[in-house]
Coordinates of C-alpha atoms and ligand atoms in Angstrom, one line a residue:
X22 CA 121.7 118.8 112.0
X23 CA 119.8 117.8 108.8
X24 CA 118.0 120.1 106.5
X25 CA 114.9 118.9 104.6
X26 CA 112.7 120.3 101.9
X27 CA 109.4 119.5 100.4
X28 CA 109.3 116.6 97.9
X29 CA 106.8 115.6 95.2
X30 CA 106.3 111.9 95.5
X31 CA 107.8 108.5 96.6
X32 CA 107.7 105.5 94.3
X33 CA 109.1 102.0 94.3
X34 CA 109.6 99.0 96.5
X35 CA 111.3 98.7 99.9
X36 CA 112.0 96.1 102.4
X37 CA 112.7 98.0 105.6
X38 CA 115.0 96.5 108.3
X39 CA 113.7 93.7 110.4
X40 CA 111.4 94.1 113.4
X41 CA 113.2 95.3 116.5
X42 CA 111.0 93.5 119.1
X43 CA 111.4 90.2 117.3
X44 CA 115.2 90.7 116.8
X45 CA 115.7 91.3 120.6
X46 CA 113.6 88.3 121.5
X47 CA 115.4 86.0 118.9
X48 CA 118.7 86.7 120.6
X49 CA 117.4 86.2 124.2
X50 CA 115.3 83.1 123.5
X51 CA 118.0 81.4 121.4
X52 CA 120.4 82.1 124.4
X53 CA 118.1 80.4 126.9
X54 CA 117.3 77.5 124.6
X55 CA 119.5 74.4 124.2
X56 CA 121.5 74.0 121.0
X57 CA 122.5 76.2 118.0
X58 CA 119.9 78.6 116.6
X59 CA 120.1 80.5 113.4
X60 CA 118.5 83.9 113.2
X61 CA 117.9 85.1 109.6
X62 CA 117.4 88.7 108.6
X63 CA 118.2 90.0 112.1
X64 CA 118.0 93.8 112.6
X65 CA 121.5 95.2 113.0
X66 CA 121.0 98.4 115.0
X67 CA 122.2 100.1 118.2
X68 CA 119.3 98.7 120.3
X69 CA 119.6 95.1 119.1
X70 CA 123.4 95.2 119.4
X71 CA 122.9 96.1 123.1
X72 CA 121.0 92.8 123.6
X73 CA 123.6 90.9 121.5
X74 CA 126.5 92.3 123.6
X75 CA 124.6 91.5 126.8
X76 CA 124.3 87.8 126.1
X77 CA 128.0 87.7 125.1
X78 CA 128.8 89.1 128.6
X79 CA 126.8 86.2 130.0
X80 CA 129.1 83.7 128.3
X81 CA 126.9 83.0 125.2
X82 CA 128.8 82.1 122.0
X83 CA 127.2 84.1 119.2
X84 CA 128.3 85.5 115.9
X85 CA 126.9 88.1 113.5
X86 CA 127.6 87.5 109.8
X87 CA 125.9 90.1 107.7
X88 CA 122.4 90.0 109.0
X89 CA 122.4 86.4 110.1
X90 CA 123.2 85.5 113.7
X91 CA 124.3 82.1 115.1
X92 CA 123.7 81.6 118.8
X93 CA 124.9 78.6 120.9
X94 CA 122.1 78.4 123.5
X95 CA 123.1 77.8 127.1
X96 CA 119.9 76.3 128.5
X97 CA 119.8 79.0 131.2
X98 CA 123.4 78.1 132.3
X99 CA 124.9 81.5 132.1
X100 CA 128.1 82.8 133.7
X101 CA 128.4 85.8 136.0
X102 CA 129.2 89.0 133.9
X103 CA 132.5 90.5 135.0
X104 CA 131.2 94.1 134.3
X105 CA 128.1 96.1 134.2
X106 CA 125.7 95.4 131.3
X107 CA 124.9 98.5 129.3
X108 CA 121.4 98.4 127.7
X109 CA 122.2 101.8 126.1
X110 CA 118.9 103.4 124.8
X111 CA 117.0 100.1 124.8
X112 CA 114.1 99.5 127.2
X113 CA 113.4 96.1 125.7
X114 CA 117.0 95.0 126.4
X115 CA 117.0 96.2 130.0
X116 CA 113.5 94.9 131.0
X117 CA 113.6 91.5 129.2
X118 CA 117.1 90.9 130.5
X119 CA 116.0 91.4 134.1
X120 CA 113.6 88.5 133.6
X121 CA 116.4 86.3 132.4
X122 CA 118.9 87.4 135.1
X123 CA 116.4 86.8 137.8
X124 CA 116.7 83.1 137.1
X125 CA 120.5 83.2 137.8
X126 CA 122.1 82.9 141.2
X127 CA 124.9 85.2 140.4
X128 CA 125.2 89.0 140.7
X129 CA 124.7 91.3 137.8
X130 CA 124.0 95.0 137.2
X131 CA 122.2 96.6 134.3
X132 CA 122.5 100.3 133.3
X133 CA 121.6 102.4 130.3
X134 CA 122.1 105.8 128.7
X135 CA 120.7 109.0 130.2
X136 CA 117.2 108.5 128.6
X137 CA 116.9 104.8 129.8
X138 CA 118.2 105.7 133.3
X139 CA 115.2 108.0 133.6
X140 CA 112.6 105.4 132.6
X141 CA 110.6 103.4 135.2
X142 CA 111.8 99.9 136.0
X143 CA 109.6 99.0 139.0
X144 CA 106.9 97.6 136.7
X145 CA 109.3 94.7 136.1
X146 CA 111.3 94.8 139.3
X147 CA 108.3 94.3 141.6
X148 CA 106.8 91.2 140.0
X149 CA 110.3 89.7 139.7
X150 CA 110.7 90.3 143.4
X151 CA 107.4 88.6 144.0
X152 CA 108.8 85.6 142.1
X153 CA 111.7 85.4 144.6
X154 CA 114.5 87.3 142.9
X155 CA 116.5 90.1 144.6
X156 CA 116.6 93.3 142.6
X157 CA 117.5 96.8 143.8
X158 CA 118.5 100.1 142.2
X159 CA 118.2 103.8 142.4
X160 CA 114.8 105.1 143.7
X161 CA 114.1 101.8 145.5
X162 CA 114.6 99.8 142.4
X163 CA 112.7 102.0 139.9
X164 CA 115.6 103.4 138.1
X165 CA 118.8 102.0 136.5
X166 CA 121.4 101.0 137.4
X167 CA 119.6 97.9 138.8
X168 CA 121.5 95.1 140.5
X169 CA 120.1 91.6 140.4
X170 CA 120.8 88.4 142.3
X171 CA 118.4 85.8 141.1
X172 CA 117.8 82.2 142.1
X173 CA 115.0 79.9 142.8
X174 CA 111.8 81.4 141.6
X175 CA 108.1 80.6 142.1
X176 CA 105.3 81.2 139.6
X177 CA 102.9 84.1 140.3
X178 CA 99.6 85.5 139.1
X179 CA 100.1 89.0 137.9
X180 CA 97.9 91.7 136.5
X181 CA 99.8 93.7 133.8
X182 CA 97.8 96.9 134.3
X183 CA 99.6 98.9 131.6
X184 CA 99.5 96.1 129.0
X185 CA 103.3 96.3 128.6
X186 CA 104.8 93.6 126.4
X187 CA 108.2 94.3 128.0
X188 CA 106.8 93.4 131.4
X189 CA 104.9 90.4 130.2
X190 CA 107.9 89.1 128.3
X191 CA 110.3 89.6 131.3
X192 CA 108.0 87.5 133.4
X193 CA 107.5 84.8 130.8
X194 CA 111.3 84.5 130.4
X195 CA 111.7 84.2 134.2
X196 CA 108.7 81.8 134.6
X197 CA 110.3 79.1 132.4
X198 CA 112.7 78.5 135.3
X199 CA 110.2 79.0 138.1
X200 CA 108.4 76.4 140.2
X201 CA 104.7 76.1 139.3
X202 CA 102.6 78.1 136.9
X203 CA 102.9 81.8 136.1
X204 CA 99.7 83.6 135.0
X205 CA 99.7 87.1 133.5
X206 CA 96.5 89.0 132.8
X207 CA 96.4 92.2 130.7
X208 CA 93.4 94.4 130.0
X209 CA 94.3 94.7 126.3
X210 CA 96.5 92.2 124.5
X211 CA 100.0 93.7 124.1
X212 CA 102.4 92.5 121.4
X213 CA 102.6 88.7 121.6
X214 CA 106.0 87.9 120.0
X215 CA 107.4 86.3 123.1
X216 CA 104.5 83.9 123.3
X217 CA 104.7 83.0 119.6
X218 CA 108.5 82.6 119.7
X219 CA 108.5 80.5 122.8
X220 CA 106.0 78.2 121.1
X221 CA 108.3 78.0 118.1
X222 CA 111.1 76.8 120.4
X223 CA 108.8 74.1 121.8
X224 CA 107.3 75.6 124.9
X225 CA 103.7 75.0 125.9
X226 CA 101.8 78.2 126.6
X227 CA 98.1 78.7 127.2
X228 CA 96.3 81.9 126.1
X229 CA 92.7 82.5 127.0
X230 CA 90.1 85.2 127.6
X231 CA 89.2 86.0 131.3
X232 CA 86.8 88.5 132.9
X233 CA 89.7 91.0 133.4
X234 CA 91.3 90.5 129.9
X235 CA 93.7 88.3 128.1
X236 CA 95.5 85.6 130.1
X237 CA 98.7 83.9 129.3
X238 CA 99.8 80.9 131.4
X239 CA 103.1 79.1 131.4
X240 CA 104.3 76.1 133.5
X241 CA 107.9 76.3 134.7
X242 CA 110.6 73.7 134.1
X243 CA 110.1 73.5 130.3
X244 CA 113.2 73.2 128.1
X245 CA 113.5 75.2 124.9
X246 CA 115.0 73.7 121.7
X247 CA 117.1 75.6 119.2
X248 CA 115.4 76.8 116.1
X249 CA 115.8 78.6 112.8
X250 CA 114.0 82.0 113.0
X251 CA 113.2 84.5 110.3
X252 CA 112.8 88.1 111.3
X253 CA 110.2 90.0 109.2
X254 CA 110.3 93.7 108.3
X255 CA 109.4 96.1 111.1
X256 CA 105.9 97.6 110.8
X257 CA 107.0 100.5 113.0
X258 CA 109.8 101.4 110.5
X259 CA 107.5 100.7 107.5
X260 CA 105.0 103.2 109.0
X261 CA 107.2 106.2 108.1
X262 CA 107.3 105.3 104.4
X263 CA 103.5 104.5 104.4
X264 CA 102.9 107.9 106.0
X265 CA 105.0 109.7 103.3
X266 CA 103.1 107.9 100.6
X267 CA 99.7 108.8 101.9
X268 CA 100.7 112.5 102.5
X269 CA 102.0 113.0 98.9
X270 CA 99.4 112.6 96.2
X271 CA 100.6 110.5 93.3
X272 CA 102.9 108.4 95.4
X273 CA 102.8 104.6 95.2
X274 CA 104.9 102.2 97.3
X275 CA 105.2 98.5 98.0
X276 CA 106.7 97.5 101.4
X277 CA 107.9 93.9 101.4
X278 CA 107.7 91.2 104.1
X279 CA 106.1 93.4 106.7
X280 CA 105.0 91.9 110.0
X281 CA 101.2 92.3 110.2
X282 CA 100.6 90.6 113.6
X283 CA 97.3 92.0 114.9
X284 CA 99.0 93.2 118.1
X285 CA 101.2 95.5 115.9
X286 CA 99.3 96.6 112.8
X287 CA 96.9 99.1 114.4
X288 CA 98.5 102.0 112.4
X289 CA 97.7 100.4 109.0
X290 CA 94.2 99.5 110.1
X291 CA 93.5 103.0 111.4
X292 CA 94.9 104.6 108.2
X293 CA 92.4 102.6 106.2
X294 CA 89.6 103.9 108.4
X295 CA 90.9 107.4 107.7
X296 CA 90.4 106.7 104.0
X297 CA 93.9 105.6 102.9
X298 CA 94.4 103.3 99.8
X299 CA 96.3 100.5 101.5
X300 CA 96.2 96.7 101.0
X301 CA 97.9 93.7 102.4
X302 CA 99.0 91.4 99.6
X303 CA 100.6 87.9 99.6
X304 CA 99.6 87.3 103.3
X305 CA 101.6 84.4 104.7
X306 CA 103.1 83.0 107.9
X307 CA 106.8 82.7 108.7
X308 CA 108.3 81.6 112.0
X309 CA 104.9 81.8 113.6
X310 CA 104.2 85.4 112.6
X311 CA 101.8 86.8 109.9
X312 CA 103.6 88.7 107.2
X313 CA 102.4 90.6 104.1
X314 CA 103.6 93.0 101.4
X315 CA 101.8 96.3 101.8
X316 CA 100.7 98.3 98.8
X317 CA 99.9 102.0 99.4
X318 CA 98.9 104.9 97.2
X319 CA 98.7 108.6 98.0
X320 CA 95.3 109.9 96.9
X321 CA 94.6 113.2 98.6
X322 CA 93.6 114.2 102.2
X323 CA 92.5 111.6 104.8
X324 CA 89.7 112.0 107.3
X325 CA 90.4 112.6 111.1
X326 CA 90.0 109.8 113.6
X327 CA 89.8 109.2 117.3
X328 CA 92.1 106.8 119.0
X329 CA 91.0 105.3 122.3
X330 CA 92.8 103.5 125.1
X331 CA 92.0 100.1 123.8
X332 CA 93.5 101.0 120.4
X333 CA 96.8 102.1 121.9
X334 CA 98.8 98.9 122.4
X335 CA 98.7 97.9 118.7
X336 CA 100.0 101.3 117.5
X337 CA 101.8 102.7 120.5
X338 CA 105.1 103.2 118.7
X339 CA 103.3 104.7 115.6
X340 CA 101.5 107.4 117.5
X341 CA 104.1 110.1 116.6
X342 CA 103.8 109.5 112.9
X343 CA 100.0 109.1 113.1
X344 CA 99.9 112.5 114.8
X345 CA 101.5 114.0 111.7
X346 CA 98.9 112.4 109.5
X347 CA 96.2 113.6 111.8
X348 CA 97.6 117.2 111.7
X349 CA 97.1 117.2 107.9
X350 CA 93.8 115.3 107.8
X351 CA 90.4 116.8 107.2
X352 CA 88.4 117.4 110.4
X353 CA 89.4 116.7 114.0
X354 CA 91.4 113.8 115.5
X355 CA 92.3 112.8 119.0
X356 CA 94.4 110.3 121.0
X357 CA 93.4 109.3 124.6
X358 CA 94.7 106.7 127.0
X359 CA 98.2 106.9 125.8
X360 CA 99.9 108.1 129.0
X361 CA 102.7 105.6 128.3
X362 CA 103.9 107.8 125.5
X363 CA 105.3 110.1 128.2
X364 CA 107.8 107.5 129.3
X365 CA 109.2 106.2 126.0
X366 CA 112.7 107.2 124.7
X367 CA 111.5 110.8 125.3
X368 CA 108.2 112.4 126.5
X369 CA 106.6 111.8 123.2
X370 CA 103.4 113.7 123.9
X371 CA 105.4 116.8 124.6
X372 CA 107.7 116.2 121.6
X373 CA 104.8 115.7 119.3
X374 CA 102.8 118.7 120.5
X375 CA 105.7 121.1 120.7
X376 CA 107.1 120.2 117.2
X377 CA 103.8 120.0 115.4
X378 CA 102.8 123.3 116.8
X379 CA 106.0 124.9 115.6
X380 CA 105.1 123.7 112.1
X381 CA 101.7 125.4 112.3
X382 CA 99.5 122.5 113.4
X383 CA 96.5 123.1 115.6
X384 CA 97.1 120.7 118.5
X385 CA 96.2 120.7 122.2
X386 CA 98.0 118.6 124.8
X387 CA 96.2 116.2 127.2
X388 CA 98.0 114.4 130.0
X389 CA 97.3 111.1 128.2
X390 CA 97.2 112.3 124.5
X391 CA 96.3 115.2 122.3
X392 CA 93.5 116.8 120.2
X393 CA 94.1 118.0 116.7
X394 CA 92.2 120.1 114.2
X395 CA 93.6 119.3 110.8
X396 CA 95.2 122.0 108.6
X397 CA 95.9 121.9 104.9
X398 CA 99.6 122.7 105.1
X399 CA 102.5 122.6 107.6
X400 CA 105.5 124.9 107.4
X401 CA 109.1 124.0 107.9
X402 CA 110.6 124.5 111.4
X403 CA 113.5 123.8 113.7
X404 CA 112.7 120.4 115.2
X405 CA 113.9 119.1 118.6
X406 CA 114.1 115.4 118.5
X407 CA 115.2 114.8 122.1
X408 CA 117.5 112.2 120.6
X409 CA 114.4 110.0 120.2
X410 CA 114.6 107.9 117.0
X411 CA 110.8 107.9 116.3
X412 CA 110.5 111.6 116.8
X413 CA 113.5 112.2 114.4
X414 CA 111.9 110.0 111.7
X415 CA 108.4 111.4 112.2
X416 CA 109.6 115.0 111.8
X417 CA 111.9 114.1 108.9
X418 CA 108.7 112.9 107.1
X419 CA 107.1 116.1 108.2
X420 CA 110.0 118.1 106.7
X421 CA 109.4 116.3 103.3
X422 CA 105.8 117.4 103.1
X423 CA 105.9 120.9 104.7
X424 CA 106.5 124.2 102.9
X425 CA 109.9 125.6 103.3
X426 CA 112.9 124.2 105.2
X427 CA 112.9 121.9 108.2
X428 CA 116.0 121.4 110.4
X429 CA 116.3 118.2 112.5
X430 CA 118.7 118.1 115.4
X431 CA 120.5 114.8 116.2
X432 CA 119.3 112.9 113.1
X433 CA 121.9 110.2 113.9
X434 CA 119.6 108.9 116.7
X435 CA 117.7 106.9 114.1
X436 CA 120.5 104.3 114.3
X437 CA 118.8 102.7 117.4
X438 CA 116.2 101.1 115.1
X439 CA 116.9 102.1 111.5
X440 CA 120.6 103.1 110.7
X441 CA 120.0 103.5 106.9
X442 CA 116.8 105.4 107.2
X443 CA 117.9 108.5 105.3
X444 CA 119.6 106.5 102.6
X445 CA 116.5 104.5 102.0
X446 CA 114.3 107.6 101.9
X447 CA 116.5 109.2 99.3
X448 CA 116.2 106.2 97.0
X449 CA 112.4 106.4 96.9
X450 CA 112.0 110.1 96.4
X451 CA 110.9 111.3 93.0
X452 CA 111.0 115.0 92.1
X453 CA 108.3 114.7 89.5
Ligands
LIG3 C1 108.2 96.7 123.1 C2 107.1 97.0 123.8 C3 106.5 98.3 123.9 C4 107.0 99.2 122.8 C5 108.5 99.1 122.7 C6 109.0 97.7 122.4 C7 108.7 95.3 123.2 O1 106.8 98.9 125.2 O2 106.6 100.5 123.0 O3 109.0 100.0 121.7 O4 109.6 94.9 122.3 O5 108.3 94.5 124.0 P1 106.0 98.6 126.5 O6 106.2 97.2 126.9 O7 106.6 99.6 127.5 O8 104.6 98.9 126.2

């Protein structure tokens, strides 16, 4: 349990921990490449450690020193794990790993914690079966534990209906060892870190626009070569501090080295449309990804906004914190086409609606989102996090702007993406 009270402002500079999506991919792609890769500024968290431990179980030699990781790549020559691989709370670990393991003739099993064992896996299992791998698990392969015996794969054409980057990435990692070409089409471009990182490691990938959406094509049989990679600060973790600044008049923050890849920065772009004072400064590119420092200033109430299906992929993980800002904005706001939120680390639509309502927000639930009428103030409440890191961080920020006292259950769950979250928050809080 954690108790929080209203603060005045936040001020200063912060470099939040590195991007979780990029940190997972850096470990996996270094492992399938040939030679020794060096990963700088890696995110050390519970989720990324699950990926790191998984590759160790496959015989990869890897070492973490501070936040640098050295990985001796195995060029897809892994050894059969002698035990079940535990992806813990991490969907990215489980799903991307299924792609890698589908290329291996040996037997392996992936499981996860209670939340992950309830999340759908068929979206990855089915196309990998089409490529020629054998995968099975609970509920006909939809739920972990999932067992895999991979082998000789063939390229497929696949329509990624839900625009899931985890599905796309799993297939790309499998397709490098498949015969022929794999082609993935998605209605809206999902985060493209796998494509960018594979290019950095020397792969040839084609990206084009088709009549049904964005297409990515990759020819099997390409070898990856070891690299040095820099992991930028996570925009999803940065979003909590940006939110706190825009919700407290007089605050001013600079967030350093933030990943501003257009498939990820929807939250910052929408905040500007809501009237926030926010700028990207010192825009640059590192390891194939755009990075900037973000300057943000709290200057009074923002205006409501409507988020549609096509907006969702670039801000999917930021929707809980955006909902808090909407709850305090002037006028009405809505989110539609975000059904995927129901199958994240928790049912995030339910968690957002239930908790915001208990704080006095005016919010209605839809199957695929919610509708909000902004209020001027929220009041402290007892928050149920469902052990979901993004819900815990969202409502911790809510507790710092609401009247009275807010109690957060299971605040420790922030460690899956941001172990030092509360320490960093404390450092930036000014009581004047
Ligand atoms: C992720 C993709 C997204 C995102 C998740 C991380 C990734 O999930 O919500 O937090 O690293 O590829 P989906 O692929 O299910 O959309």
